[in-house]
Coordinates of N, CA, C and O in Angstrom, one line a residue:
M12 N -10.3 -17.3 46.6 CA -10.5 -17.3 45.2 C -10.4 -15.9 44.6 O -10.9 -15.0 45.2
S13 N -9.8 -15.8 43.5 CA -9.7 -14.5 42.8 C -10.6 -14.5 41.6 O -10.9 -15.5 41.0
V14 N -11.1 -13.4 41.3 CA -12.0 -13.2 40.2 C -11.4 -12.2 39.2 O -11.0 -11.1 39.7
V15 N -11.3 -12.6 38.0 CA -10.8 -11.7 37.0 C -11.9 -11.2 36.2 O -12.7 -11.9 35.7
T16 N -11.9 -9.9 36.0 CA -13.0 -9.3 35.2 C -12.3 -8.7 34.0 O -11.2 -8.2 34.0
R17 N -13.0 -8.8 32.9 CA -12.5 -8.2 31.6 C -13.5 -7.2 31.2 O -14.7 -7.4 31.4
P18 N -13.1 -6.1 30.6 CA -14.0 -5.2 30.1 C -14.9 -5.8 29.0 O -14.5 -6.7 28.3
A19 N -16.1 -5.4 28.9 CA -17.1 -5.9 27.9 C -16.5 -5.6 26.5 O -15.9 -4.5 26.3
A20 N -16.7 -6.5 25.6 CA -16.3 -6.3 24.2 C -17.1 -5.1 23.6 O -18.3 -5.0 23.8
V21 N -16.4 -4.3 22.9 CA -17.1 -3.2 22.3 C -17.3 -3.5 20.9 O -16.4 -4.0 20.1
A22 N -18.6 -3.4 20.5 CA -18.9 -3.7 19.1 C -18.3 -2.6 18.2 O -18.5 -1.4 18.4
V23 N -17.6 -3.1 17.2 CA -17.0 -2.2 16.2 C -17.8 -2.3 14.9 O -18.0 -3.4 14.4
P24 N -18.3 -1.2 14.4 CA -19.0 -1.3 13.1 C -18.1 -1.8 12.0 O -16.9 -1.5 12.0
P25 N -18.7 -2.7 11.1 CA -17.9 -3.2 10.0 C -17.3 -2.0 9.2 O -18.0 -1.0 8.9
Q26 N -16.1 -2.2 8.8 CA -15.5 -1.2 7.9 C -15.8 -1.5 6.4 O -15.8 -2.6 6.1
K27 N -16.0 -0.5 5.7 CA -16.2 -0.7 4.2 C -14.8 -1.0 3.6 O -13.8 -0.3 3.8
R28 N -14.8 -2.1 2.9 CA -13.5 -2.6 2.3 C -13.8 -3.4 1.1 O -14.9 -4.0 1.0
A29 N -12.9 -3.5 0.2 CA -13.1 -4.4 -1.0 C -12.0 -5.5 -0.8 O -10.8 -5.2 -0.7
V30 N -12.4 -6.7 -0.8 CA -11.6 -7.9 -0.6 C -11.8 -8.9 -1.6 O -12.9 -9.2 -2.0
T31 N -10.7 -9.5 -2.1 CA -10.8 -10.6 -3.1 C -10.2 -11.8 -2.3 O -9.1 -11.7 -1.8
V32 N -10.9 -12.9 -2.3 CA -10.5 -14.1 -1.7 C -10.6 -15.2 -2.8 O -11.6 -15.4 -3.3
L33 N -9.4 -15.8 -3.0 CA -9.4 -17.0 -3.9 C -9.1 -18.2 -3.1 O -8.1 -18.2 -2.4
R34 N -10.0 -19.1 -3.1 CA -9.8 -20.4 -2.3 C -9.2 -21.5 -3.2 O -9.5 -21.5 -4.4
D35 N -8.5 -22.3 -2.5 CA -7.9 -23.6 -3.2 C -7.1 -23.3 -4.4 O -7.1 -24.0 -5.4
I36 N -6.2 -22.3 -4.3 CA -5.3 -22.0 -5.5 C -4.2 -23.0 -5.6 O -3.6 -23.0 -6.7
F37 N -4.0 -23.9 -4.7 CA -3.0 -25.0 -4.9 C -3.7 -26.2 -5.4 O -3.1 -27.2 -5.6
D38 N -5.0 -26.1 -5.7 CA -5.8 -27.2 -6.2 C -6.2 -26.9 -7.7 O -6.7 -25.8 -7.9
P39 N -5.8 -27.7 -8.6 CA -6.1 -27.4 -10.0 C -7.6 -27.1 -10.3 O -7.9 -26.3 -11.1
L40 N -8.5 -27.7 -9.5 CA -9.9 -27.4 -9.7 C -10.3 -26.0 -9.3 O -11.1 -25.3 -9.9
G41 N -9.6 -25.5 -8.2 CA -9.8 -24.1 -7.8 C -9.3 -23.2 -8.8 O -9.9 -22.1 -9.1
L42 N -8.2 -23.5 -9.4 CA -7.6 -22.6 -10.5 C -8.5 -22.6 -11.7 O -8.6 -21.6 -12.4
D43 N -9.0 -23.8 -12.0 CA -9.9 -23.9 -13.2 C -11.1 -23.0 -13.1 O -11.7 -22.6 -14.2
S44 N -11.5 -22.6 -11.9 CA -12.7 -21.8 -11.8 C -12.5 -20.3 -12.1 O -13.5 -19.6 -12.1
L45 N -11.3 -19.9 -12.2 CA -11.0 -18.5 -12.5 C -11.4 -18.1 -13.9 O -11.4 -19.0 -14.8
R46 N -11.6 -16.9 -14.1 CA -11.9 -16.3 -15.5 C -10.6 -15.9 -16.1 O -10.2 -14.8 -16.0
W47 N -10.0 -16.9 -16.8 CA -8.8 -16.6 -17.5 C -8.9 -15.8 -18.7 O -9.9 -15.9 -19.4
E48 N -7.9 -14.9 -19.0 CA -7.9 -14.1 -20.2 C -6.6 -14.4 -20.9 O -5.5 -14.7 -20.3
R49 N -6.6 -14.5 -22.2 CA -5.4 -14.7 -23.0 C -4.5 -13.5 -22.9 O -4.9 -12.3 -23.0
W50 N -3.2 -13.7 -22.6 CA -2.2 -12.6 -22.4 C -1.5 -12.4 -23.8 O -0.6 -13.2 -24.1
E51 N -2.0 -11.5 -24.6 CA -1.5 -11.3 -25.9 C -0.4 -10.2 -25.8 O -0.7 -9.1 -25.4
E52 N 0.8 -10.5 -26.3 CA 1.9 -9.5 -26.2 C 3.0 -10.0 -27.1 O 3.2 -11.2 -27.2
P53 N 3.7 -9.2 -27.9 CA 4.8 -9.6 -28.7 C 5.8 -10.4 -27.9 O 6.2 -10.0 -26.8
G54 N 6.2 -11.6 -28.4 CA 7.2 -12.4 -27.7 C 6.7 -13.3 -26.7 O 7.4 -14.1 -26.1
R55 N 5.3 -13.3 -26.5 CA 4.7 -14.2 -25.5 C 3.8 -15.1 -26.2 O 3.1 -14.7 -27.1
A56 N 3.8 -16.4 -25.8 CA 2.9 -17.4 -26.5 C 2.4 -18.4 -25.4 O 3.1 -18.8 -24.6
G57 N 1.1 -18.7 -25.6 CA 0.5 -19.8 -24.8 C 0.3 -19.4 -23.3 O 0.3 -20.3 -22.4
V58 N 0.0 -18.1 -23.0 CA -0.1 -17.7 -21.6 C -1.5 -17.1 -21.4 O -1.9 -16.2 -22.1
D59 N -2.1 -17.5 -20.3 CA -3.4 -16.9 -19.8 C -3.1 -16.3 -18.5 O -2.2 -16.6 -17.7
V60 N -3.9 -15.3 -18.1 CA -3.7 -14.5 -16.9 C -5.0 -14.3 -16.2 O -6.1 -14.1 -16.9
Y61 N -5.0 -14.2 -14.9 CA -6.1 -13.8 -14.1 C -5.5 -12.6 -13.2 O -4.6 -12.8 -12.4
R62 N -5.9 -11.4 -13.5 CA -5.4 -10.2 -12.9 C -6.1 -10.0 -11.5 O -7.3 -9.9 -11.4
L63 N -5.2 -10.0 -10.5 CA -5.8 -9.7 -9.1 C -5.9 -8.2 -8.9 O -6.9 -7.7 -8.4
Y64 N -4.9 -7.4 -9.3 CA -5.0 -6.0 -9.3 C -3.9 -5.4 -10.1 O -2.9 -6.0 -10.4
V65 N -4.1 -4.1 -10.5 CA -3.1 -3.3 -11.2 C -3.2 -1.9 -10.6 O -4.3 -1.4 -10.4
T66 N -2.0 -1.4 -10.2 CA -2.0 -0.1 -9.6 C -1.8 1.0 -10.6 O -1.3 0.7 -11.7
D67 N -2.2 2.2 -10.2 CA -2.0 3.4 -11.1 C -0.7 4.1 -10.7 O -0.1 3.7 -9.7
G68 N -0.4 5.1 -11.5 CA 0.8 5.9 -11.1 C 1.9 5.8 -12.2 O 1.8 5.1 -13.2
A69 N 3.0 6.5 -11.9 CA 4.1 6.5 -12.8 C 4.8 5.2 -13.0 O 5.3 4.9 -14.1
A70 N 4.8 4.3 -12.0 CA 5.4 3.0 -12.1 C 4.4 1.9 -11.6 O 4.5 1.4 -10.5
P71 N 3.3 1.7 -12.4 CA 2.3 0.8 -11.9 C 2.7 -0.6 -11.6 O 3.6 -1.2 -12.4
G72 N 2.2 -1.2 -10.6 CA 2.5 -2.6 -10.2 C 1.3 -3.4 -10.5 O 0.3 -2.9 -10.9
A73 N 1.5 -4.7 -10.3 CA 0.4 -5.7 -10.6 C 0.6 -7.0 -9.8 O 1.7 -7.3 -9.5
A74 N -0.5 -7.6 -9.6 CA -0.5 -9.0 -9.1 C -1.4 -9.8 -10.0 O -2.5 -9.4 -10.3
M75 N -0.9 -11.0 -10.3 CA -1.7 -11.9 -11.2 C -1.3 -13.3 -11.0 O -0.3 -13.7 -10.5
I76 N -2.3 -14.2 -11.4 CA -2.0 -15.6 -11.5 C -1.9 -15.9 -13.0 O -2.7 -15.5 -13.8
T77 N -0.8 -16.5 -13.4 CA -0.5 -16.8 -14.8 C -0.4 -18.3 -15.0 O 0.2 -19.0 -14.3
R78 N -1.1 -18.7 -16.0 CA -1.1 -20.1 -16.4 C -0.5 -20.2 -17.8 O -0.9 -19.6 -18.8
M79 N 0.6 -21.0 -17.9 CA 1.3 -21.2 -19.1 C 1.1 -22.7 -19.6 O 1.3 -23.6 -18.8
A80 N 0.7 -22.8 -20.8 CA 0.4 -24.1 -21.4 C 1.8 -24.8 -21.7 O 2.8 -24.1 -21.7
P81 N 1.8 -26.1 -21.8 CA 3.0 -26.8 -22.2 C 3.7 -26.1 -23.4 O 3.0 -25.9 -24.4
G82 N 5.0 -25.8 -23.3 CA 5.7 -25.2 -24.4 C 5.6 -23.7 -24.4 O 6.2 -23.0 -25.3
A83 N 4.8 -23.1 -23.5 CA 4.6 -21.6 -23.5 C 5.9 -20.9 -23.0 O 6.7 -21.5 -22.4
H84 N 5.9 -19.6 -23.4 CA 7.0 -18.8 -22.9 C 6.6 -17.3 -22.8 O 5.6 -16.9 -23.4
G85 N 7.3 -16.6 -22.0 CA 7.1 -15.2 -21.9 C 8.0 -14.4 -22.8 O 8.8 -15.1 -23.5
D86 N 7.9 -13.1 -22.8 CA 8.8 -12.3 -23.6 C 10.1 -12.1 -22.8 O 10.2 -12.2 -21.6
L87 N 11.2 -11.7 -23.5 CA 12.4 -11.2 -22.9 C 12.2 -9.8 -22.4 O 11.8 -8.9 -23.2
H88 N 12.4 -9.6 -21.1 CA 12.0 -8.3 -20.5 C 13.0 -8.0 -19.4 O 13.6 -8.8 -18.8
E89 N 13.0 -6.7 -19.1 CA 13.8 -6.1 -18.0 C 12.8 -5.7 -16.9 O 11.8 -5.0 -17.2
H90 N 13.1 -6.0 -15.6 CA 12.3 -5.6 -14.5 C 12.7 -4.2 -14.1 O 13.9 -3.9 -13.8
L91 N 11.7 -3.3 -14.0 CA 11.9 -1.9 -13.5 C 11.7 -1.8 -12.0 O 12.0 -0.8 -11.4
G92 N 11.2 -2.9 -11.4 CA 11.1 -3.0 -10.0 C 11.2 -4.5 -9.6 O 11.5 -5.3 -10.4
Y93 N 10.9 -4.8 -8.3 CA 10.9 -6.2 -7.9 C 9.8 -7.0 -8.5 O 8.7 -6.4 -8.7
E94 N 10.0 -8.3 -8.7 CA 9.0 -9.2 -9.1 C 9.1 -10.4 -8.2 O 10.2 -11.0 -8.0
L95 N 8.0 -10.8 -7.6 CA 7.9 -12.0 -6.8 C 7.1 -13.1 -7.6 O 6.0 -12.8 -8.1
I96 N 7.6 -14.3 -7.6 CA 6.9 -15.4 -8.3 C 6.8 -16.6 -7.4 O 7.9 -17.0 -6.8
L97 N 5.6 -17.1 -7.2 CA 5.4 -18.3 -6.4 C 4.8 -19.4 -7.3 O 3.8 -19.1 -7.9
V98 N 5.5 -20.5 -7.5 CA 5.1 -21.5 -8.4 C 4.0 -22.3 -7.7 O 4.2 -22.8 -6.6
L99 N 2.8 -22.4 -8.3 CA 1.7 -23.1 -7.7 C 1.6 -24.5 -8.2 O 1.2 -25.4 -7.4
E100 N 1.9 -24.7 -9.5 CA 1.8 -26.1 -10.1 C 2.7 -26.1 -11.3 O 3.0 -25.1 -11.9
G101 N 3.2 -27.3 -11.7 CA 4.1 -27.5 -12.8 C 5.5 -27.0 -12.6 O 6.0 -26.9 -11.5
E102 N 6.2 -26.8 -13.7 CA 7.6 -26.4 -13.7 C 7.8 -25.1 -14.5 O 7.3 -25.1 -15.7
L103 N 8.5 -24.2 -14.0 CA 8.8 -22.9 -14.7 C 10.3 -22.9 -14.9 O 11.1 -23.2 -13.9
Y104 N 10.8 -22.6 -16.1 CA 12.2 -22.5 -16.4 C 12.6 -21.0 -16.6 O 11.9 -20.3 -17.3
N105 N 13.7 -20.6 -16.1 CA 14.3 -19.3 -16.3 C 15.4 -19.5 -17.4 O 16.0 -20.5 -17.5
D106 N 15.6 -18.4 -18.2 CA 16.5 -18.6 -19.3 C 18.0 -18.8 -18.8 O 18.9 -19.1 -19.6
N107 N 18.3 -18.6 -17.5 CA 19.6 -18.8 -17.0 C 19.8 -20.3 -16.6 O 20.9 -20.7 -16.1
G108 N 18.8 -21.1 -16.8 CA 18.9 -22.6 -16.5 C 18.2 -23.0 -15.2 O 18.1 -24.1 -14.9
D109 N 17.8 -22.0 -14.4 CA 17.1 -22.3 -13.2 C 15.8 -23.0 -13.5 O 15.1 -22.6 -14.4
R110 N 15.4 -23.9 -12.6 CA 14.1 -24.7 -12.8 C 13.4 -24.5 -11.4 O 13.9 -24.8 -10.4
Y111 N 12.1 -24.1 -11.5 CA 11.3 -23.8 -10.3 C 10.1 -24.8 -10.3 O 9.5 -24.9 -11.3
R112 N 9.8 -25.3 -9.1 CA 8.7 -26.2 -8.9 C 7.7 -25.7 -7.9 O 8.0 -24.7 -7.2
P113 N 6.6 -26.4 -7.7 CA 5.6 -25.9 -6.8 C 6.2 -25.7 -5.4 O 7.0 -26.5 -4.9
G114 N 5.8 -24.5 -4.9 CA 6.3 -24.1 -3.6 C 7.6 -23.2 -3.6 O 8.0 -22.6 -2.6
D115 N 8.2 -23.1 -4.8 CA 9.4 -22.3 -5.0 C 9.0 -20.8 -5.1 O 8.0 -20.5 -5.8
L116 N 9.7 -20.0 -4.3 CA 9.4 -18.5 -4.3 C 10.6 -17.9 -4.9 O 11.8 -18.1 -4.4
V117 N 10.5 -17.1 -5.9 CA 11.5 -16.4 -6.7 C 11.4 -14.9 -6.6 O 10.2 -14.4 -6.8
V118 N 12.4 -14.2 -6.3 CA 12.4 -12.7 -6.3 C 13.4 -12.2 -7.3 O 14.6 -12.5 -7.2
E119 N 12.9 -11.6 -8.4 CA 13.7 -11.0 -9.4 C 14.0 -9.5 -8.9 O 13.1 -8.8 -8.6
Q120 N 15.3 -9.1 -9.0 CA 15.7 -7.8 -8.5 C 15.4 -6.8 -9.7 O 15.4 -7.1 -10.8
P121 N 15.2 -5.5 -9.3 CA 15.1 -4.5 -10.3 C 16.4 -4.5 -11.2 O 17.5 -4.7 -10.7
G122 N 16.1 -4.3 -12.5 CA 17.2 -4.4 -13.5 C 17.5 -5.7 -14.1 O 18.3 -5.8 -15.0
S123 N 16.9 -6.8 -13.5 CA 17.2 -8.1 -14.0 C 16.5 -8.3 -15.3 O 15.4 -7.7 -15.6
I124 N 17.1 -9.1 -16.2 CA 16.6 -9.3 -17.6 C 16.4 -10.8 -17.7 O 17.4 -11.6 -17.4
H125 N 15.3 -11.3 -18.1 CA 15.1 -12.7 -18.2 C 13.9 -13.1 -19.1 O 13.1 -12.2 -19.5
R126 N 13.8 -14.3 -19.4 CA 12.6 -14.9 -20.2 C 12.3 -16.2 -19.5 O 13.2 -17.1 -19.3
V127 N 11.0 -16.4 -19.2 CA 10.6 -17.7 -18.6 C 9.9 -18.6 -19.6 O 9.3 -18.0 -20.6
S128 N 9.9 -19.9 -19.4 CA 9.2 -20.8 -20.3 C 8.8 -22.0 -19.4 O 9.2 -22.2 -18.3
T129 N 8.1 -23.0 -20.1 CA 7.8 -24.2 -19.4 C 7.6 -25.3 -20.5 O 7.1 -25.0 -21.6
D130 N 8.1 -26.5 -20.2 CA 7.9 -27.6 -21.1 C 6.6 -28.3 -20.8 O 5.9 -28.8 -21.7
T131 N 6.3 -28.4 -19.5 CA 5.2 -29.2 -19.1 C 3.9 -28.4 -18.8 O 2.8 -29.0 -18.6
G132 N 4.0 -27.1 -18.7 CA 2.9 -26.2 -18.3 C 3.1 -25.9 -16.8 O 3.7 -26.6 -16.1
C133 N 2.6 -24.7 -16.4 CA 2.7 -24.3 -15.0 C 1.8 -23.2 -14.7 O 1.2 -22.5 -15.6
T134 N 1.6 -23.0 -13.4 CA 0.7 -21.9 -12.9 C 1.5 -21.2 -11.8 O 2.1 -21.9 -10.9
V135 N 1.6 -19.8 -11.9 CA 2.4 -19.1 -10.9 C 1.6 -17.9 -10.4 O 0.7 -17.4 -11.2
L136 N 1.9 -17.5 -9.2 CA 1.4 -16.2 -8.7 C 2.5 -15.2 -8.9 O 3.7 -15.5 -8.4
G137 N 2.3 -14.1 -9.5 CA 3.3 -13.1 -9.7 C 2.9 -11.8 -9.2 O 1.7 -11.4 -9.4
V138 N 3.8 -11.1 -8.6 CA 3.6 -9.7 -8.0 C 4.7 -8.8 -8.5 O 5.9 -9.1 -8.3
R139 N 4.3 -7.8 -9.3 CA 5.3 -6.9 -9.8 C 5.1 -5.5 -9.1 O 4.0 -5.0 -9.1
H140 N 6.2 -5.0 -8.6 CA 6.1 -3.7 -8.0 C 6.2 -2.5 -9.0 O 6.0 -1.4 -8.6
A141 N 6.6 -2.8 -10.2 CA 6.7 -1.8 -11.3 C 6.6 -2.6 -12.6 O 6.7 -3.8 -12.6
P142 N 6.4 -1.9 -13.7 CA 6.2 -2.6 -14.9 C 7.6 -3.2 -15.4 O 8.6 -3.0 -14.8
T143 N 7.5 -3.9 -16.5 CA 8.7 -4.4 -17.2 C 8.8 -3.7 -18.5 O 7.9 -3.0 -19.0
R144 N 10.0 -3.8 -19.1 CA 10.3 -3.2 -20.4 C 10.8 -4.3 -21.3 O 11.7 -5.0 -21.0
P145 N 10.2 -4.5 -22.5 CA 10.6 -5.5 -23.4 C 12.1 -5.3 -23.9 O 12.5 -4.1 -24.0
V146 N 12.8 -6.3 -24.0 CA 14.2 -6.3 -24.5 C 14.2 -7.0 -25.8 O 13.7 -8.1 -26.0
S147 N 14.9 -6.4 -26.8 CA 14.9 -7.0 -28.1 C 16.3 -7.7 -28.4 O 17.2 -7.5 -27.7

């Protein structure tokens, strides 16, 4: 018979950290529990946002959950960095004719210009690596 010994587990003191955990974001009830804020901006209508984080610096990025009411739209804007969008519920339309549904993951490249909207309403997770610039 052979015996395998393992070194005793070493207790590691907990590290100080700030963590945000959102549970059940694919469930409308989980999303309803967030503290939504109206996203007021020229060219934008019917949009609420829950900001996860905003970074500092010359090209600040952000992560947010955005809820668009039926008929809502964003502004026409240019991306100065990458943007990642994950559709959580509803349908999101891009002005180029693309239609995104729950589970669709979209990556907008730096320099892309677009405007999103929804007929039925939708909720998306968005991560921007840099800000956007309004286009008139």
